mmCIF file of C-alpha atoms in Angstrom:
data_model
loop_
_atom_site.group_PDB
_atom_site.id
_atom_site.type_symbol
_atom_site.label_atom_id
_atom_site.label_comp_id
_atom_site.label_asym_id
_atom_site.label_seq_id
_atom_site.Cartn_x
_atom_site.Cartn_y
_atom_site.Cartn_z
ATOM 1 C CA UNK P 24 29.771 33.045 -11.403
ATOM 2 C CA UNK P 25 31.084 29.452 -11.557
ATOM 3 C CA UNK P 26 34.254 27.897 -12.987
ATOM 4 C CA UNK P 27 33.547 26.596 -16.491
ATOM 5 C CA UNK P 28 33.365 22.925 -15.592
ATOM 6 C CA UNK P 29 31.024 23.621 -12.665
ATOM 7 C CA UNK P 30 28.805 25.775 -14.891
ATOM 8 C CA UNK P 31 28.515 22.863 -17.317
ATOM 9 C CA UNK P 32 27.451 20.487 -14.539
ATOM 10 C CA UNK P 33 24.903 22.973 -13.197
ATOM 11 C CA UNK P 34 23.507 23.657 -16.667
ATOM 12 C CA UNK P 35 23.204 19.943 -17.316
ATOM 13 C CA UNK P 36 21.268 19.528 -14.065
ATOM 14 C CA UNK P 37 18.991 22.458 -14.928
ATOM 15 C CA UNK P 38 18.363 20.967 -18.375
ATOM 16 C CA UNK P 39 17.289 17.733 -16.692
ATOM 17 C CA UNK P 40 14.940 19.669 -14.430
ATOM 18 C CA UNK P 41 13.605 21.535 -17.464
ATOM 19 C CA UNK P 42 12.922 18.288 -19.293
ATOM 20 C CA UNK P 43 10.753 17.211 -16.354
ATOM 21 C CA UNK P 44 8.740 20.427 -16.704
ATOM 22 C CA UNK P 45 7.706 20.010 -20.340
ATOM 23 C CA UNK P 46 4.011 20.272 -19.502
ATOM 24 C CA UNK P 47 4.375 23.334 -17.306
ATOM 25 C CA UNK P 48 3.637 26.756 -18.834
ATOM 26 C CA UNK P 49 6.801 28.523 -20.022
ATOM 27 C CA UNK P 50 6.621 31.418 -17.526
ATOM 28 C CA UNK P 51 6.203 29.111 -14.555
ATOM 29 C CA UNK P 52 8.963 26.866 -15.894
ATOM 30 C CA UNK P 53 11.398 29.737 -16.195
ATOM 31 C CA UNK P 54 10.613 31.013 -12.713
ATOM 32 C CA UNK P 55 11.130 27.591 -11.165
ATOM 33 C CA UNK P 56 14.456 27.135 -12.963
ATOM 34 C CA UNK P 57 15.630 30.540 -11.693
ATOM 35 C CA UNK P 58 14.718 29.480 -8.174
ATOM 36 C CA UNK P 59 16.652 26.220 -8.451
ATOM 37 C CA UNK P 60 19.570 28.082 -9.994
ATOM 38 C CA UNK P 61 19.558 30.454 -7.024
ATOM 39 C CA UNK P 62 19.468 27.524 -4.612
ATOM 40 C CA UNK P 63 22.393 25.784 -6.312
ATOM 41 C CA UNK P 64 24.436 28.958 -6.222
ATOM 42 C CA UNK P 65 23.721 29.641 -2.527
ATOM 43 C CA UNK P 66 24.481 26.039 -1.583
ATOM 44 C CA UNK P 67 27.652 26.012 -3.700
ATOM 45 C CA UNK P 68 28.855 29.191 -2.032
ATOM 46 C CA UNK P 69 28.220 27.738 1.430
ATOM 47 C CA UNK P 70 29.860 24.376 0.688
ATOM 48 C CA UNK P 71 33.501 24.252 1.647
ATOM 49 C CA UNK P 72 36.212 22.386 -0.259
ATOM 50 C CA UNK P 73 39.090 22.805 -2.668
ATOM 51 C CA UNK P 74 37.672 20.637 -5.437
ATOM 52 C CA UNK P 75 35.011 22.678 -7.288
ATOM 53 C CA UNK P 76 33.536 19.643 -9.035
ATOM 54 C CA UNK P 77 33.196 17.724 -5.763
ATOM 55 C CA UNK P 78 31.529 20.775 -4.203
ATOM 56 C CA UNK P 79 28.927 21.160 -6.904
ATOM 57 C CA UNK P 80 28.263 17.434 -7.060
ATOM 58 C CA UNK P 81 27.650 17.424 -3.291
ATOM 59 C CA UNK P 82 25.224 20.328 -3.716
ATOM 60 C CA UNK P 83 23.288 18.570 -6.469
ATOM 61 C CA UNK P 84 23.267 15.311 -4.511
ATOM 62 C CA UNK P 85 21.750 17.111 -1.511
ATOM 63 C CA UNK P 86 19.229 18.813 -3.731
ATOM 64 C CA UNK P 87 17.997 15.481 -5.108
ATOM 65 C CA UNK P 88 17.095 14.051 -8.478
ATOM 66 C CA UNK P 89 15.255 16.432 -10.843
ATOM 67 C CA UNK P 90 12.153 14.232 -10.643
ATOM 68 C CA UNK P 91 12.110 14.675 -6.844
ATOM 69 C CA UNK P 92 12.568 18.429 -7.110
ATOM 70 C CA UNK P 93 9.626 18.852 -9.469
ATOM 71 C CA UNK P 94 7.458 16.207 -7.748
ATOM 72 C CA UNK P 95 3.846 17.317 -7.182
ATOM 73 C CA UNK P 96 4.435 20.412 -9.276
ATOM 74 C CA UNK P 97 3.069 18.897 -12.480
ATOM 75 C CA UNK P 98 -0.389 17.730 -11.376
ATOM 76 C CA UNK P 99 -1.342 21.057 -9.811
ATOM 77 C CA UNK P 100 -0.096 23.005 -12.792
ATOM 78 C CA UNK P 101 -1.809 20.738 -15.244
ATOM 79 C CA UNK P 102 -5.090 20.979 -13.390
ATOM 80 C CA UNK P 103 -4.882 24.765 -13.276
ATOM 81 C CA UNK P 104 -3.807 25.262 -16.844
ATOM 82 C CA UNK P 105 -5.703 22.537 -18.609
ATOM 83 C CA UNK P 106 -8.909 21.830 -16.711
ATOM 84 C CA UNK P 107 -11.183 24.138 -18.682
ATOM 85 C CA UNK P 108 -9.614 23.342 -22.028
ATOM 86 C CA UNK P 109 -10.112 19.609 -21.517
ATOM 87 C CA UNK P 110 -13.622 19.856 -20.103
ATOM 88 C CA UNK P 111 -15.373 18.426 -23.228
ATOM 89 C CA UNK P 112 -12.886 15.551 -23.189
ATOM 90 C CA UNK P 113 -13.709 14.827 -19.549
ATOM 91 C CA UNK P 114 -17.443 14.904 -20.330
ATOM 92 C CA UNK P 115 -16.932 12.516 -23.270
ATOM 93 C CA UNK P 116 -14.841 10.203 -21.072
ATOM 94 C CA UNK P 117 -17.565 10.311 -18.414
ATOM 95 C CA UNK P 118 -20.237 9.376 -20.971
ATOM 96 C CA UNK P 119 -18.086 6.510 -22.324
ATOM 97 C CA UNK P 120 -17.480 5.211 -18.799
ATOM 98 C CA UNK P 121 -21.194 5.430 -18.019
ATOM 99 C CA UNK P 122 -22.111 3.640 -21.265
ATOM 100 C CA UNK P 123 -19.493 0.894 -21.265
ATOM 101 C CA UNK P 124 -17.443 0.965 -18.076
ATOM 102 C CA UNK P 125 -20.288 0.460 -15.582
ATOM 103 C CA UNK P 126 -21.962 -2.446 -17.457
ATOM 104 C CA UNK P 127 -18.540 -4.017 -17.979
ATOM 105 C CA UNK P 128 -17.847 -3.473 -14.290
ATOM 106 C CA UNK P 129 -21.090 -5.267 -13.380
ATOM 107 C CA UNK P 130 -20.122 -7.995 -15.861
ATOM 108 C CA UNK P 131 -16.747 -8.350 -14.155
ATOM 109 C CA UNK P 132 -18.378 -8.652 -10.730
ATOM 110 C CA UNK P 133 -20.786 -11.215 -12.195
ATOM 111 C CA UNK P 134 -17.927 -13.271 -13.629
ATOM 112 C CA UNK P 135 -16.099 -13.095 -10.304
ATOM 113 C CA UNK P 136 -19.143 -14.231 -8.329
ATOM 114 C CA UNK P 137 -19.784 -16.959 -10.929
ATOM 115 C CA UNK P 138 -16.228 -18.258 -10.617
ATOM 116 C CA UNK P 139 -16.400 -18.274 -6.837
ATOM 117 C CA UNK P 140 -19.760 -20.092 -6.960
ATOM 118 C CA UNK P 141 -18.317 -22.666 -9.388
ATOM 119 C CA UNK P 142 -15.332 -23.300 -7.120
ATOM 120 C CA UNK P 143 -17.680 -23.611 -4.121
ATOM 121 C CA UNK P 144 -19.798 -26.099 -6.130
ATOM 122 C CA UNK P 145 -16.747 -28.211 -6.961
ATOM 123 C CA UNK P 146 -15.823 -28.213 -3.295
ATOM 124 C CA UNK P 147 -19.290 -29.347 -2.200
ATOM 125 C CA UNK P 148 -19.337 -32.096 -4.881
ATOM 126 C CA UNK P 149 -15.887 -33.246 -3.832
ATOM 127 C CA UNK P 150 -16.855 -33.621 -0.177
ATOM 128 C CA UNK P 151 -20.136 -35.291 -1.125
ATOM 129 C CA UNK P 152 -18.146 -37.881 -3.142
ATOM 130 C CA UNK P 153 -15.719 -38.419 -0.247
ATOM 131 C CA UNK P 154 -18.664 -38.867 2.148
ATOM 132 C CA UNK P 155 -20.328 -41.381 -0.224
ATOM 133 C CA UNK P 156 -17.168 -43.471 -0.488
ATOM 134 C CA UNK P 157 -16.831 -43.521 3.298
ATOM 135 C CA UNK P 158 -20.492 -44.567 3.577
ATOM 136 C CA UNK P 159 -19.910 -47.457 1.133
ATOM 137 C CA UNK P 160 -16.920 -48.534 3.229
ATOM 138 C CA UNK P 161 -19.063 -48.455 6.400
ATOM 139 C CA UNK P 162 -21.822 -50.539 4.714
ATOM 140 C CA UNK P 163 -19.293 -53.153 3.546
ATOM 141 C CA UNK P 164 -17.894 -53.351 7.098
ATOM 142 C CA UNK P 165 -21.401 -53.892 8.470
ATOM 143 C CA UNK P 166 -22.199 -56.541 5.835
ATOM 144 C CA UNK P 167 -18.954 -58.403 6.523
ATOM 145 C CA UNK P 168 -19.827 -58.443 10.213
ATOM 146 C CA UNK P 169 -23.288 -59.806 9.407
ATOM 147 C CA UNK P 170 -21.827 -62.433 7.043
ATOM 148 C CA UNK P 171 -19.302 -63.577 9.621
ATOM 149 C CA UNK P 172 -21.243 -63.362 12.923
ATOM 150 C CA UNK P 173 -24.920 -63.557 11.873
ATOM 151 C CA UNK P 174 -25.218 -65.943 8.864
ATOM 152 C CA UNK P 175 -28.972 -66.438 9.478
ATOM 153 C CA UNK P 176 -29.621 -62.715 9.218
ATOM 154 C CA UNK P 177 -27.545 -62.642 5.995
ATOM 155 C CA UNK P 178 -29.710 -65.389 4.452
ATOM 156 C CA UNK P 179 -32.888 -63.579 5.472
ATOM 157 C CA UNK P 180 -31.629 -60.327 3.949
ATOM 158 C CA UNK P 181 -30.804 -62.172 0.701
ATOM 159 C CA UNK P 182 -34.259 -63.791 0.667
ATOM 160 C CA UNK P 183 -35.954 -60.432 1.294
ATOM 161 C CA UNK P 184 -33.955 -58.918 -1.574
ATOM 162 C CA UNK P 185 -32.195 -56.373 0.641
ATOM 163 C CA UNK P 186 -28.872 -57.867 -0.431
ATOM 164 C CA UNK P 187 -28.735 -58.516 -4.166
ATOM 165 C CA UNK P 188 -25.580 -59.783 -5.807
ATOM 166 C CA UNK P 189 -25.799 -60.862 -9.446
ATOM 167 C CA UNK P 190 -23.548 -61.736 -12.348
ATOM 168 C CA UNK P 191 -19.896 -62.793 -12.165
ATOM 169 C CA UNK P 192 -19.513 -61.239 -8.677
ATOM 170 C CA UNK P 193 -22.220 -63.551 -7.317
ATOM 171 C CA UNK P 194 -20.627 -66.581 -9.000
ATOM 172 C CA UNK P 195 -17.273 -65.697 -7.549
ATOM 173 C CA UNK P 196 -18.672 -65.194 -4.025
ATOM 174 C CA UNK P 197 -20.574 -68.506 -4.192
ATOM 175 C CA UNK P 198 -17.243 -70.312 -4.610
ATOM 176 C CA UNK P 199 -15.978 -68.848 -1.316
ATOM 177 C CA UNK P 200 -16.862 -69.965 2.193
ATOM 178 C CA UNK P 201 -18.872 -67.476 4.367
ATOM 179 C CA UNK P 202 -15.791 -66.466 6.471
ATOM 180 C CA UNK P 203 -13.830 -65.844 3.243
ATOM 181 C CA UNK P 204 -16.733 -63.781 1.891
ATOM 182 C CA UNK P 205 -16.654 -61.740 5.127
ATOM 183 C CA UNK P 206 -12.896 -61.316 4.846
ATOM 184 C CA UNK P 207 -13.193 -60.170 1.228
ATOM 185 C CA UNK P 208 -15.853 -57.646 2.201
ATOM 186 C CA UNK P 209 -13.657 -56.341 5.014
ATOM 187 C CA UNK P 210 -10.834 -55.878 2.499
ATOM 188 C CA UNK P 211 -13.147 -54.005 0.135
ATOM 189 C CA UNK P 212 -14.461 -51.909 3.057
ATOM 190 C CA UNK P 213 -10.885 -51.053 4.070
ATOM 191 C CA UNK P 214 -10.080 -49.891 0.539
ATOM 192 C CA UNK P 215 -13.201 -47.675 0.430
ATOM 193 C CA UNK P 216 -12.578 -46.221 3.894
ATOM 194 C CA UNK P 217 -8.934 -45.537 2.999
ATOM 195 C CA UNK P 218 -10.011 -43.798 -0.240
ATOM 196 C CA UNK P 219 -12.644 -41.748 1.629
ATOM 197 C CA UNK P 220 -10.202 -40.665 4.319
ATOM 198 C CA UNK P 221 -7.579 -39.844 1.674
ATOM 199 C CA UNK P 222 -10.072 -37.638 -0.145
ATOM 200 C CA UNK P 223 -10.967 -35.872 3.098
ATOM 201 C CA UNK P 224 -7.276 -35.286 3.820
ATOM 202 C CA UNK P 225 -6.732 -33.837 0.348
ATOM 203 C CA UNK P 226 -9.896 -31.791 0.828
ATOM 204 C CA UNK P 227 -8.140 -29.912 3.609
ATOM 205 C CA UNK P 228 -5.882 -28.363 0.966
ATOM 206 C CA UNK P 229 -8.839 -27.633 -1.273
ATOM 207 C CA UNK P 230 -10.526 -25.854 1.620
ATOM 208 C CA UNK P 231 -7.393 -23.817 2.256
ATOM 209 C CA UNK P 232 -7.188 -22.926 -1.429
ATOM 210 C CA UNK P 233 -10.824 -21.850 -1.434
ATOM 211 C CA UNK P 234 -10.348 -19.799 1.711
ATOM 212 C CA UNK P 235 -7.290 -18.210 0.122
ATOM 213 C CA UNK P 236 -9.254 -17.285 -3.015
ATOM 214 C CA UNK P 237 -12.063 -15.841 -0.919
ATOM 215 C CA UNK P 238 -9.685 -13.824 1.259
ATOM 216 C CA UNK P 239 -7.846 -12.614 -1.801
ATOM 217 C CA UNK P 240 -11.079 -11.468 -3.439
ATOM 218 C CA UNK P 241 -12.208 -9.736 -0.251
ATOM 219 C CA UNK P 242 -8.793 -8.117 0.100
ATOM 220 C CA UNK P 243 -8.878 -6.796 -3.463
ATOM 221 C CA UNK P 244 -12.406 -5.501 -2.937
ATOM 222 C CA UNK P 245 -11.347 -3.785 0.297
ATOM 223 C CA UNK P 246 -8.354 -2.151 -1.360
ATOM 224 C CA UNK P 247 -10.490 -0.995 -4.271
ATOM 225 C CA UNK P 248 -13.032 0.498 -1.846
ATOM 226 C CA UNK P 249 -10.224 2.267 0.037
ATOM 227 C CA UNK P 250 -8.858 3.731 -3.205
ATOM 228 C CA UNK P 251 -12.304 5.012 -4.182
ATOM 229 C CA UNK P 252 -12.829 6.468 -0.707
ATOM 230 C CA UNK P 253 -9.461 8.267 -0.831
ATOM 231 C CA UNK P 254 -10.258 9.592 -4.298
ATOM 232 C CA UNK P 255 -13.613 10.901 -3.109
ATOM 233 C CA UNK P 256 -11.958 12.616 -0.120
ATOM 234 C CA UNK P 257 -9.399 14.198 -2.405
ATOM 235 C CA UNK P 258 -12.168 15.454 -4.673
ATOM 236 C CA UNK P 259 -13.911 16.904 -1.634
ATOM 237 C CA UNK P 260 -10.779 18.852 -0.635
ATOM 238 C CA UNK P 261 -9.075 19.518 -3.982
ATOM 239 C CA UNK P 262 -6.724 22.150 -2.594
ATOM 240 C CA UNK P 263 -5.036 19.902 -0.103
ATOM 241 C CA UNK P 264 -2.675 17.008 -0.660
ATOM 242 C CA UNK P 265 -3.873 13.568 0.364
ATOM 243 C CA UNK P 266 -1.569 13.567 3.375
ATOM 244 C CA UNK P 267 -3.481 16.474 4.885
ATOM 245 C CA UNK P 268 -7.050 15.567 4.104
ATOM 246 C CA UNK P 269 -7.480 13.902 7.472
ATOM 247 C CA UNK P 270 -6.597 17.172 9.218
ATOM 248 C CA UNK P 271 -9.561 18.997 7.716
ATOM 249 C CA UNK P 272 -12.673 19.234 9.840
ATOM 250 C CA UNK P 273 -15.866 18.481 7.940
ATOM 251 C CA UNK J 156 -4.411 -15.565 5.758
ATOM 252 C CA UNK J 157 -2.386 -13.350 3.414
ATOM 253 C CA UNK J 158 0.732 -13.503 5.500
ATOM 254 C CA UNK J 159 3.879 -12.315 3.751
ATOM 255 C CA UNK J 160 6.400 -15.069 3.236
ATOM 256 C CA UNK J 161 3.917 -17.790 2.316
ATOM 257 C CA UNK J 162 4.251 -19.274 -1.160
ATOM 258 C CA UNK J 163 1.138 -17.698 -2.607
ATOM 259 C CA UNK J 164 2.178 -14.274 -1.328
ATOM 260 C CA UNK J 165 5.560 -14.754 -2.982
ATOM 261 C CA UNK J 166 3.824 -15.674 -6.253
ATOM 262 C CA UNK J 167 1.557 -12.627 -5.986
ATOM 263 C CA UNK J 168 4.529 -10.399 -5.244
ATOM 264 C CA UNK J 169 3.473 -9.565 -1.677
ATOM 265 C CA UNK J 170 6.819 -9.071 0.013
ATOM 266 C CA UNK J 171 7.762 -9.247 3.632
ATOM 267 C CA UNK J 172 7.993 -6.135 5.747
ATOM 268 C CA UNK J 173 11.396 -4.749 4.879
ATOM 269 C CA UNK J 174 13.668 -1.768 5.353
ATOM 270 C CA UNK J 175 12.341 -0.434 2.070
ATOM 271 C CA UNK J 176 8.809 -0.606 3.390
ATOM 272 C CA UNK J 177 9.874 1.131 6.610
ATOM 273 C CA UNK J 178 11.634 3.881 4.654
ATOM 274 C CA UNK J 179 8.512 4.417 2.553
ATOM 275 C CA UNK J 180 6.416 4.822 5.683
ATOM 276 C CA UNK J 181 8.909 7.226 7.223
ATOM 277 C CA UNK J 182 8.861 9.261 4.002
ATOM 278 C CA UNK J 183 5.057 9.350 4.011
ATOM 279 C CA UNK J 184 5.000 10.406 7.646
ATOM 280 C CA UNK J 185 7.552 13.139 7.067
ATOM 281 C CA UNK J 186 5.838 14.396 3.935
ATOM 282 C CA UNK J 187 2.756 15.617 5.763
ATOM 283 C CA UNK J 188 4.640 16.874 8.778
ATOM 284 C CA UNK J 189 7.295 18.623 6.693
ATOM 285 C CA UNK J 190 4.634 20.777 5.089
ATOM 286 C CA UNK J 191 3.504 21.841 8.536
ATOM 287 C CA UNK J 192 7.123 22.471 9.562
ATOM 288 C CA UNK J 193 7.661 24.657 6.472
ATOM 289 C CA UNK J 194 4.552 26.644 7.358
ATOM 290 C CA UNK J 195 5.832 26.932 10.920
ATOM 291 C CA UNK J 196 9.150 28.383 9.787
ATOM 292 C CA UNK J 197 7.484 30.811 7.376
ATOM 293 C CA UNK J 198 4.995 31.835 10.070
ATOM 294 C CA UNK J 199 7.637 33.853 11.896
ATOM 295 C CA UNK J 200 9.964 34.980 9.127
ATOM 296 C CA UNK J 201 10.246 35.209 5.344
ATOM 297 C CA UNK J 202 12.689 32.779 3.765
ATOM 298 C CA UNK J 203 14.026 31.803 0.364
ATOM 299 C CA UNK J 204 14.383 28.115 -0.538
ATOM 300 C CA UNK J 205 17.963 27.597 0.572
ATOM 301 C CA UNK J 206 17.615 29.471 3.877
ATOM 302 C CA UNK J 207 14.430 27.559 4.603
ATOM 303 C CA UNK J 208 16.288 24.276 4.156
ATOM 304 C CA UNK J 209 19.062 25.495 6.455
ATOM 305 C CA UNK J 210 16.561 26.381 9.208
ATOM 306 C CA UNK J 211 14.819 23.030 8.866
ATOM 307 C CA UNK J 212 18.014 21.011 9.014
ATOM 308 C CA UNK J 213 20.041 23.128 11.449
ATOM 309 C CA UNK J 214 19.017 20.955 14.422
ATOM 310 C CA UNK J 215 20.628 18.062 12.558
ATOM 311 C CA UNK J 216 18.034 15.606 13.814
ATOM 312 C CA UNK J 217 16.618 14.794 10.354
ATOM 313 C CA UNK J 218 18.254 14.372 7.002
ATOM 314 C CA UNK J 219 16.347 16.176 4.320
ATOM 315 C CA UNK J 220 16.707 16.172 0.549
ATOM 316 C CA UNK J 221 16.872 19.887 -0.078
ATOM 317 C CA UNK J 222 14.806 19.618 -3.257
ATOM 318 C CA UNK J 223 11.775 18.343 -1.347
ATOM 319 C CA UNK J 224 10.918 21.812 -0.036
ATOM 320 C CA UNK J 225 10.208 23.138 -3.541
ATOM 321 C CA UNK J 226 7.224 20.901 -4.280
ATOM 322 C CA UNK J 227 5.882 21.836 -0.834
ATOM 323 C CA UNK J 228 6.353 25.537 -1.510
ATOM 324 C CA UNK J 229 4.711 25.105 -4.901
ATOM 325 C CA UNK J 230 1.657 23.435 -3.335
ATOM 326 C CA UNK J 231 1.364 26.065 -0.626
ATOM 327 C CA UNK J 232 1.677 28.776 -3.260
ATOM 328 C CA UNK J 233 -0.960 27.165 -5.467
ATOM 329 C CA UNK J 234 -3.332 27.026 -2.488
ATOM 330 C CA UNK J 235 -2.741 30.673 -1.658
ATOM 331 C CA UNK J 236 -1.149 29.840 1.693
ATOM 332 C CA UNK J 237 2.166 31.549 0.902
ATOM 333 C CA UNK J 238 3.093 34.550 -1.179
ATOM 334 C CA UNK J 239 6.402 34.864 -2.955
ATOM 335 C CA UNK J 240 8.564 37.769 -4.042
ATOM 336 C CA UNK J 241 11.832 38.023 -5.963
ATOM 337 C CA UNK J 242 14.464 40.054 -4.152
ATOM 338 C CA UNK J 243 17.779 41.098 -5.706
ATOM 339 C CA UNK J 244 20.859 39.805 -3.899
ATOM 340 C CA UNK J 245 24.274 41.428 -3.881
ATOM 341 C CA UNK J 246 25.852 38.007 -3.413
ATOM 342 C CA UNK J 247 24.561 36.342 -6.557
ATOM 343 C CA UNK J 248 21.316 35.667 -8.415
ATOM 344 C CA UNK J 249 18.010 37.037 -7.059
ATOM 345 C CA UNK J 250 16.291 35.070 -4.309
ATOM 346 C CA UNK J 251 12.660 34.102 -4.181
ATOM 347 C CA UNK J 252 11.358 34.861 -0.708
ATOM 348 C CA UNK J 253 8.281 33.175 0.718
ATOM 349 C CA UNK J 254 6.030 34.257 3.561
ATOM 350 C CA UNK J 255 2.737 32.937 4.933
ATOM 351 C CA UNK J 256 -0.431 34.734 3.892
ATOM 352 C CA UNK J 257 -3.173 35.455 6.431
ATOM 353 C CA UNK J 258 -5.077 32.363 5.320
ATOM 354 C CA UNK J 259 -1.818 30.397 5.627
ATOM 355 C CA UNK J 260 -1.404 31.625 9.195
ATOM 356 C CA UNK J 261 -4.977 30.743 10.028
ATOM 357 C CA UNK J 262 -4.581 27.263 8.587
ATOM 358 C CA UNK J 263 -1.282 26.773 10.398
ATOM 359 C CA UNK J 264 -2.941 27.620 13.731
ATOM 360 C CA UNK J 265 -5.657 25.064 13.057
ATOM 361 C CA UNK J 266 -3.285 22.388 11.794
ATOM 362 C CA UNK J 267 -0.858 22.780 14.671
ATOM 363 C CA UNK J 268 -3.719 22.224 17.139
ATOM 364 C CA UNK J 269 -4.664 19.052 15.260
ATOM 365 C CA UNK J 270 -1.039 18.028 15.233
ATOM 366 C CA UNK J 271 -0.699 18.503 18.979
ATOM 367 C CA UNK J 272 -3.772 16.338 19.481
ATOM 368 C CA UNK J 273 -2.235 13.620 17.317
ATOM 369 C CA UNK J 274 1.048 13.806 19.214
ATOM 370 C CA UNK J 275 -0.717 13.510 22.564
ATOM 371 C CA UNK J 276 -2.668 10.543 21.183
ATOM 372 C CA UNK J 277 0.483 8.750 20.080
ATOM 373 C CA UNK J 278 2.366 9.510 23.283
ATOM 374 C CA UNK J 279 -0.536 8.519 25.524
ATOM 375 C CA UNK J 280 -0.685 5.090 23.895
ATOM 376 C CA UNK J 281 3.041 4.677 24.224
ATOM 377 C CA UNK J 282 3.095 5.665 27.907
ATOM 378 C CA UNK J 283 0.235 3.241 28.598
ATOM 379 C CA UNK J 284 2.180 0.318 27.167
ATOM 380 C CA UNK J 285 5.351 1.321 28.919
ATOM 381 C CA UNK J 286 3.492 1.490 32.239
ATOM 382 C CA UNK J 287 1.815 -1.890 31.666
ATOM 383 C CA UNK J 288 5.172 -3.515 30.904
ATOM 384 C CA UNK J 289 6.628 -1.946 34.014
ATOM 385 C CA UNK J 290 3.764 -3.212 36.204
ATOM 386 C CA UNK J 291 4.143 -6.664 34.663
ATOM 387 C CA UNK J 292 7.787 -6.754 35.703
ATOM 388 C CA UNK J 293 6.829 -5.783 39.243
ATOM 389 C CA UNK J 294 4.388 -8.663 39.452
ATOM 390 C CA UNK J 295 7.045 -11.144 38.320
ATOM 391 C CA UNK J 296 9.423 -9.878 40.995
ATOM 392 C CA UNK J 297 6.796 -10.256 43.730
ATOM 393 C CA UNK J 298 5.953 -13.797 42.590
ATOM 394 C CA UNK J 299 9.588 -14.842 42.763
#
């Protein structure tokens, strides 16, 4: 039928196809190989050229890789030939999933929600700290203004105990004149305000990171839901490939 | 948020839209339609694998890996939509001929109606955009 070298190439190709069909029943396997053999022969006969090897290689290239030729053949065959035999195994798997998989699944969701809540908590604490530092800066600015422009009010506030400075800080401040005290407080206020604003600026990135994590989680959840939905549709129409399920009227 | 090209998408392996991605989509699109095309060819005449491929590719408008028709034929056969028969050939090994069963014909009629609806849906959208773009150009001309 073929020159010897061509026959070897064809047989090698058929062996590769056969190796892809290990799980297919022998009769079905043999029939499929005969069909492919027939195709190769027809195509070889129709392909023009002087070089036999080039002709057969072109035929096999057009036919595709063995895995492409047998694609989708295995699942259907396996379902038909092995569904009843493996029924107890499926039941056992179902029981195991019900016993362990679902609680573990709930656990996983719990861990995920816990992690997200923890990250949200850190974010809230971070912004609360930044806000507090800014508030301290604002208070120091106000006090420096009072010390510089309203010395009488400052003295009254000290007498009333609203402003209390003790220890080495008080001793140090007593050595300074009121304008110097005001200047020092402005410097301290500037440092606090700068720190607060810096934290807020860095917080922008934290917010982005948090938003990213949230979007990522939602995206994963959406994809998971889509996969489950597709699976359910496929189960509803087991005879049809996924690509055609949408064509079926319910 | 999850825009391809950003650093976190690169870390997570989310790649940018590429030729590979386009090819995958084209393959997916063809896969469903090819099955319908195979049914369409077998609706009118019985064919064996090689002749079926020749009919499908004779227009030359699409390139088709010849081996892809066999999984389709196998699925249609498993679903009882085609019946097959070995016929001896005087030109070489026997050929396996396929033809649509009555349920295959019925399904093809239904699917082709659905397919026509989908085509009209796609084309209507396209025409709408084309018209809008055209009107937009007219407005610009008038303004000038």
